[in-house]
Short mmCIF file of C-alpha atoms in Angstrom, two decimals:
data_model
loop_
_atom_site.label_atom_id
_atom_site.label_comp_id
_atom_site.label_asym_id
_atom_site.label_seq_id
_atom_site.Cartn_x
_atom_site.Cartn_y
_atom_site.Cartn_z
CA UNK Q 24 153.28 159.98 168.81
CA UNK Q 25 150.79 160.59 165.82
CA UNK Q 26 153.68 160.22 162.95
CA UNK Q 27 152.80 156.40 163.86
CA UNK Q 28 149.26 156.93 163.44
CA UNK Q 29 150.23 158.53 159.83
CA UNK Q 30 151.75 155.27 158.62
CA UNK Q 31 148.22 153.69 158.38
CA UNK Q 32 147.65 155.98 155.34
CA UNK Q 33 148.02 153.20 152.78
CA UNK Q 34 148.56 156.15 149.97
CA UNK Q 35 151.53 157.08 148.86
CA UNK Q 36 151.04 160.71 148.94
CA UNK Q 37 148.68 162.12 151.50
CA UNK Q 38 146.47 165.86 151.87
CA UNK Q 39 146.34 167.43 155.21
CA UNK Q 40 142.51 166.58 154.63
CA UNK Q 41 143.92 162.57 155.19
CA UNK Q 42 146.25 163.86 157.99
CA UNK Q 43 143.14 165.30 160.09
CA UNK Q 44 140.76 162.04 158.96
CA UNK Q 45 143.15 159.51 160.16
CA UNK Q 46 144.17 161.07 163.60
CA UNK Q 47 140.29 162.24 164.14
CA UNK Q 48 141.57 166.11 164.43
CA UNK Q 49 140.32 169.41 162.44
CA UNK Q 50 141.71 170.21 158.95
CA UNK Q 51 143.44 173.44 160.22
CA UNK Q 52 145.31 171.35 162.91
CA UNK Q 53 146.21 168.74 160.54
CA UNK Q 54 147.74 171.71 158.66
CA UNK Q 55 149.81 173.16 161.47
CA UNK Q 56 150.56 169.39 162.54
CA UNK Q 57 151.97 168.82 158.65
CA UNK Q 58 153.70 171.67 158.61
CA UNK Q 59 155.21 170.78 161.50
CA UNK Q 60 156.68 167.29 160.72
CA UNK Q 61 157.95 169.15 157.48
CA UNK Q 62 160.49 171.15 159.38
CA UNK Q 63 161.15 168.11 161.50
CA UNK Q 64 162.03 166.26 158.75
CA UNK Q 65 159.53 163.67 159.46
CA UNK Q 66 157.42 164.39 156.48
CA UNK Q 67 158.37 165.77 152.47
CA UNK Q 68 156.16 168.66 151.29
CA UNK Q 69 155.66 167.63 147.46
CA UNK Q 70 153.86 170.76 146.52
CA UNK Q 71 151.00 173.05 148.47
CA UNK Q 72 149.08 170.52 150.14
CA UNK Q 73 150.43 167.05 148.85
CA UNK Q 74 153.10 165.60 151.84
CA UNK Q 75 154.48 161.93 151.61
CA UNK Q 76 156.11 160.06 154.47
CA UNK Q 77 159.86 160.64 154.51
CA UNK Q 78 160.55 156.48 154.75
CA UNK Q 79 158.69 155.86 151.38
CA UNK Q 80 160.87 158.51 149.79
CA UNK Q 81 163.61 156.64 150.69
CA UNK Q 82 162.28 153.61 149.62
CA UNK Q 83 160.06 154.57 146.38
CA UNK Q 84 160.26 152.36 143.29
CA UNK Q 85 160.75 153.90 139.79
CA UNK Q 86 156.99 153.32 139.05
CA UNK Q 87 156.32 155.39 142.40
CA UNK Q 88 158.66 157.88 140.82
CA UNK Q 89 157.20 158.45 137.53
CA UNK Q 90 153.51 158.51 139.56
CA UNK Q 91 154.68 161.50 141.52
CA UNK Q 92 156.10 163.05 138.72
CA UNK Q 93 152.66 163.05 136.91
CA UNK Q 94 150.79 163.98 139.97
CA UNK Q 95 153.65 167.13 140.88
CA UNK Q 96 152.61 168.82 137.07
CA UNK Q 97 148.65 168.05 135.69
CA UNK Q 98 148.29 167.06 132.85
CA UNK Q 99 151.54 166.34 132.30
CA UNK Q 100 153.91 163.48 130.71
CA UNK Q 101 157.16 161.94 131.32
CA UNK Q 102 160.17 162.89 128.42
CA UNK Q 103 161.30 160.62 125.90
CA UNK Q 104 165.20 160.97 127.88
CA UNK Q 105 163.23 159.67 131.21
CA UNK Q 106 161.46 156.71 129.42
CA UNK Q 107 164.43 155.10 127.82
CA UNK Q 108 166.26 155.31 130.77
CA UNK Q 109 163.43 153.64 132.36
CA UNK Q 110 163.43 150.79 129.97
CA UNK Q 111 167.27 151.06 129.93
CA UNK Q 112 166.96 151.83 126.18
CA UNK Q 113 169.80 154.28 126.53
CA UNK Q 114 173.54 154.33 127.61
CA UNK Q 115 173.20 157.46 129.23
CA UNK Q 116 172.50 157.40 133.09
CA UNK Q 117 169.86 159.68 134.27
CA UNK Q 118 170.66 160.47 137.97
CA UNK Q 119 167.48 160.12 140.43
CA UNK Q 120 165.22 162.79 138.49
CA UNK Q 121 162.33 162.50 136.57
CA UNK Q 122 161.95 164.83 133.87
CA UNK Q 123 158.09 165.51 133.08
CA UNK Q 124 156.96 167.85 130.23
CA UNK Q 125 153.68 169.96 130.41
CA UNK Q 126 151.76 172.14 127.72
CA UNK Q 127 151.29 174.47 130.96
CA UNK Q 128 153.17 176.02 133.62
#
């Protein structure tokens, strides 16, 4: 099965590009393969063209978090709420979201 072959990405969010690299195929099957493990459940679209493996979502650390959150919106940074909860500055108990804060849209 190739999902094995996409655990050798050492990133923690991949492009289709790294998808077609890795398993030696073209870019437009790498798409269609990606799109594929999406509705399989196998891999988590984070926006057009940025997938990560669905076992490191489950496992991501709060750094990995705030990373992706960065990465989702450019340029982009992470609310004052989100960063005392981070360095539990706050007694309020921010439930497994990251809120990020852009000049754009």
């Amino acid at each position: 099965m190739k999902y094995n072959d996409l655990k050798k990405i050492k990133n923690l969010y991949f492009t289709y590009q790294d998808v077609a690299k890795v398993l030696s195929i073209a870019e437009d099957s790498a798409r269609v393969l990606s799109t594929r493990y999406v509705k399989q459940k196998y891999l988590i679209r984070l926006k057009r063209n940025f997938y990560i493996l669905k076992e490191r979502w489950d496992s991501i650390t709060p750094n990995q978090r705030l990373e992706l959150a960065n990465i989702l919106q450019v340029p982009s940074y992470i609310s004052l709420m989100t960063a005392l909860s981070f360095y539990e500055y706050t007694t309020q108990v921010q439930q497994k979201f990251i809120e990020s804060i852009s000049l754009y849209r």
